Amino acid sequence: MNKEIQPTLHKVTVTCNTCGAEFEVETTDANMSKVDVCSKCHPFYAGTQKSVSKGGKIDKFNAKYGKKA
């Protein structure tokens, strides 16, 4: 790798706007200081995501004509 063309890495302390958690990351953007959602409060990573199934066309068809899934 040519070191002259590689971007420089900066250690930045980032704050989550949602839960207020602070953590340190390495980034090429030295001005990065806040994120909207982090891994501590995001529903997918925190385990609080709910699976909502409203039913698609196949489910409506099966309900209408008596087929069970």
Coordinates of N, CA and C in Angstrom, one line a residue:
M1 N 0.8 -1.2 0.0 CA 0.0 0.0 0.0 C 0.9 1.2 0.0
N2 N 0.5 2.2 -0.7 CA 1.2 3.5 -0.8 C 0.7 4.4 0.3
K3 N 1.6 4.7 1.3 CA 1.2 5.5 2.5 C 0.8 6.9 2.1
E4 N 1.3 7.4 1.0 CA 1.0 8.8 0.6 C -0.5 9.0 0.3
I5 N -1.2 8.0 -0.2 CA -2.5 8.1 -0.6 C -3.6 7.6 0.4
Q6 N -3.1 7.0 1.5 CA -4.0 6.5 2.5 C -4.5 7.7 3.4
P7 N -5.8 7.7 3.7 CA -6.3 8.7 4.6 C -5.8 8.5 6.0
T8 N -5.7 9.5 6.8 CA -5.3 9.4 8.2 C -6.5 9.1 9.1
L9 N -6.2 8.2 10.1 CA -7.3 7.9 11.0 C -7.2 8.7 12.3
H10 N -8.3 9.1 12.8 CA -8.4 9.9 14.0 C -9.2 9.2 15.0
K11 N -8.8 9.2 16.3 CA -9.6 8.6 17.4 C -10.6 9.7 17.8
V12 N -11.9 9.4 17.8 CA -12.9 10.4 18.1 C -13.9 9.8 19.1
T13 N -14.3 10.5 20.1 CA -15.3 10.1 21.1 C -16.7 10.5 20.5
V14 N -17.5 9.5 20.3 CA -18.8 9.7 19.7 C -19.9 9.6 20.7
T15 N -20.9 10.4 20.7 CA -22.0 10.4 21.6 C -23.3 10.1 20.8
C16 N -24.1 9.2 21.4 CA -25.4 8.8 20.8 C -26.4 9.8 21.1
N17 N -27.2 10.3 20.2 CA -28.2 11.3 20.4 C -29.4 10.7 21.1
T18 N -29.7 9.4 21.0 CA -30.8 8.7 21.6 C -30.6 8.4 23.0
C19 N -29.6 7.6 23.3 CA -29.4 7.1 24.7 C -28.3 7.8 25.5
G20 N -27.4 8.6 24.8 CA -26.4 9.3 25.5 C -25.1 8.5 25.7
A21 N -25.0 7.3 25.2 CA -23.8 6.5 25.3 C -22.6 7.1 24.6
E22 N -21.5 7.0 25.2 CA -20.3 7.5 24.6 C -19.3 6.4 24.3
F23 N -18.7 6.4 23.2 CA -17.7 5.4 22.8 C -16.7 6.0 21.9
E24 N -15.5 5.3 21.8 CA -14.4 5.8 21.0 C -14.3 5.0 19.7
V25 N -14.2 5.7 18.6 CA -14.0 5.0 17.3 C -12.9 5.7 16.6
E26 N -12.4 4.9 15.6 CA -11.4 5.5 14.7 C -12.1 5.8 13.3
T27 N -11.9 7.0 12.8 CA -12.5 7.4 11.6 C -11.7 8.4 10.8
T28 N -12.0 8.5 9.6 CA -11.2 9.4 8.7 C -11.8 10.8 8.8
D29 N -13.0 11.0 9.4 CA -13.7 12.2 9.5 C -13.5 12.7 11.0
A30 N -12.6 13.7 11.1 CA -12.3 14.2 12.5 C -13.4 15.0 13.1
N31 N -14.4 15.4 12.3 CA -15.5 16.2 12.8 C -16.7 15.4 13.3
M32 N -16.6 14.1 13.2 CA -17.7 13.2 13.6 C -17.8 13.2 15.1
S33 N -18.9 13.5 15.7 CA -19.0 13.5 17.2 C -20.3 13.0 17.7
K34 N -21.3 12.8 16.8 CA -22.6 12.3 17.3 C -23.2 11.4 16.2
V35 N -23.9 10.4 16.7 CA -24.7 9.5 15.9 C -26.1 9.5 16.4
D36 N -27.1 9.2 15.5 CA -28.5 9.2 15.8 C -28.9 8.0 16.7
V37 N -28.4 6.8 16.3 CA -28.7 5.5 17.0 C -27.4 4.7 17.1
C38 N -27.2 4.2 18.3 CA -26.0 3.3 18.4 C -26.4 1.9 18.6
S39 N -25.5 1.0 18.8 CA -25.8 -0.5 18.9 C -26.4 -0.8 20.3
K40 N -26.3 0.1 21.3 CA -26.9 -0.1 22.6 C -28.4 0.2 22.6
C41 N -28.8 1.1 21.8 CA -30.2 1.5 21.9 C -31.0 1.1 20.6
H42 N -30.3 0.6 19.5 CA -31.0 0.2 18.3 C -31.9 -1.0 18.6
P43 N -33.1 -1.1 18.2 CA -34.0 -2.2 18.6 C -33.5 -3.6 18.1
F44 N -32.8 -3.6 16.9 CA -32.3 -4.8 16.4 C -31.2 -5.4 17.2
Y45 N -30.3 -4.6 17.7 CA -29.1 -5.0 18.4 C -29.5 -5.2 19.9
A46 N -30.4 -4.4 20.4 CA -30.8 -4.4 21.8 C -31.7 -5.6 22.2
G47 N -32.3 -6.2 21.1 CA -33.2 -7.4 21.3 C -34.6 -7.0 21.6
T48 N -35.0 -5.7 21.4 CA -36.4 -5.3 21.7 C -37.2 -5.1 20.4
Q49 N -36.7 -5.6 19.3 CA -37.4 -5.4 18.0 C -38.6 -6.4 18.0
K50 N -39.7 -5.9 17.6 CA -40.9 -6.7 17.5 C -41.2 -7.1 16.0
S51 N -41.5 -8.3 15.8 CA -41.9 -8.7 14.5 C -43.4 -8.5 14.3
V52 N -43.7 -7.6 13.4 CA -45.1 -7.2 13.1 C -45.4 -7.8 11.7
S53 N -46.3 -8.7 11.7 CA -46.8 -9.3 10.4 C -48.2 -8.9 10.2
K54 N -48.4 -8.1 9.1 CA -49.7 -7.6 8.8 C -50.4 -8.5 7.8
G55 N -49.6 -9.4 7.2 CA -50.2 -10.3 6.2 C -50.2 -9.7 4.9
G56 N -49.7 -10.5 3.9 CA -49.6 -10.0 2.6 C -50.8 -10.6 1.7
K57 N -50.6 -10.5 0.4 CA -51.7 -11.0 -0.5 C -51.9 -12.5 -0.4
I58 N -50.8 -13.2 -0.1 CA -51.0 -14.7 0.0 C -51.8 -15.1 1.2
D59 N -51.5 -14.4 2.4 CA -52.2 -14.6 3.6 C -53.7 -14.2 3.5
K60 N -54.0 -13.1 2.8 CA -55.3 -12.7 2.6 C -56.1 -13.7 1.7
F61 N -55.4 -14.2 0.6 CA -56.0 -15.2 -0.2 C -56.3 -16.5 0.5
N62 N -55.4 -17.0 1.3 CA -55.6 -18.2 2.1 C -56.7 -18.0 3.1
A63 N -56.8 -16.8 3.7 CA -57.9 -16.6 4.7 C -59.2 -16.5 4.0
K64 N -59.3 -16.0 2.8 CA -60.5 -15.8 2.1 C -61.0 -17.2 1.6
Y65 N -60.2 -18.0 1.1 CA -60.6 -19.3 0.5 C -60.4 -20.5 1.4
G66 N -60.1 -20.3 2.7 CA -60.1 -21.3 3.6 C -58.8 -22.1 3.8
K67 N -57.7 -21.7 3.1 CA -56.5 -22.5 3.3 C -55.8 -21.9 4.5
K68 N -55.2 -22.9 5.3 CA -54.4 -22.5 6.4 C -53.0 -22.6 6.2
A69 N -52.2 -21.7 6.7 CA -50.8 -21.7 6.5 C -50.1 -22.7 7.3

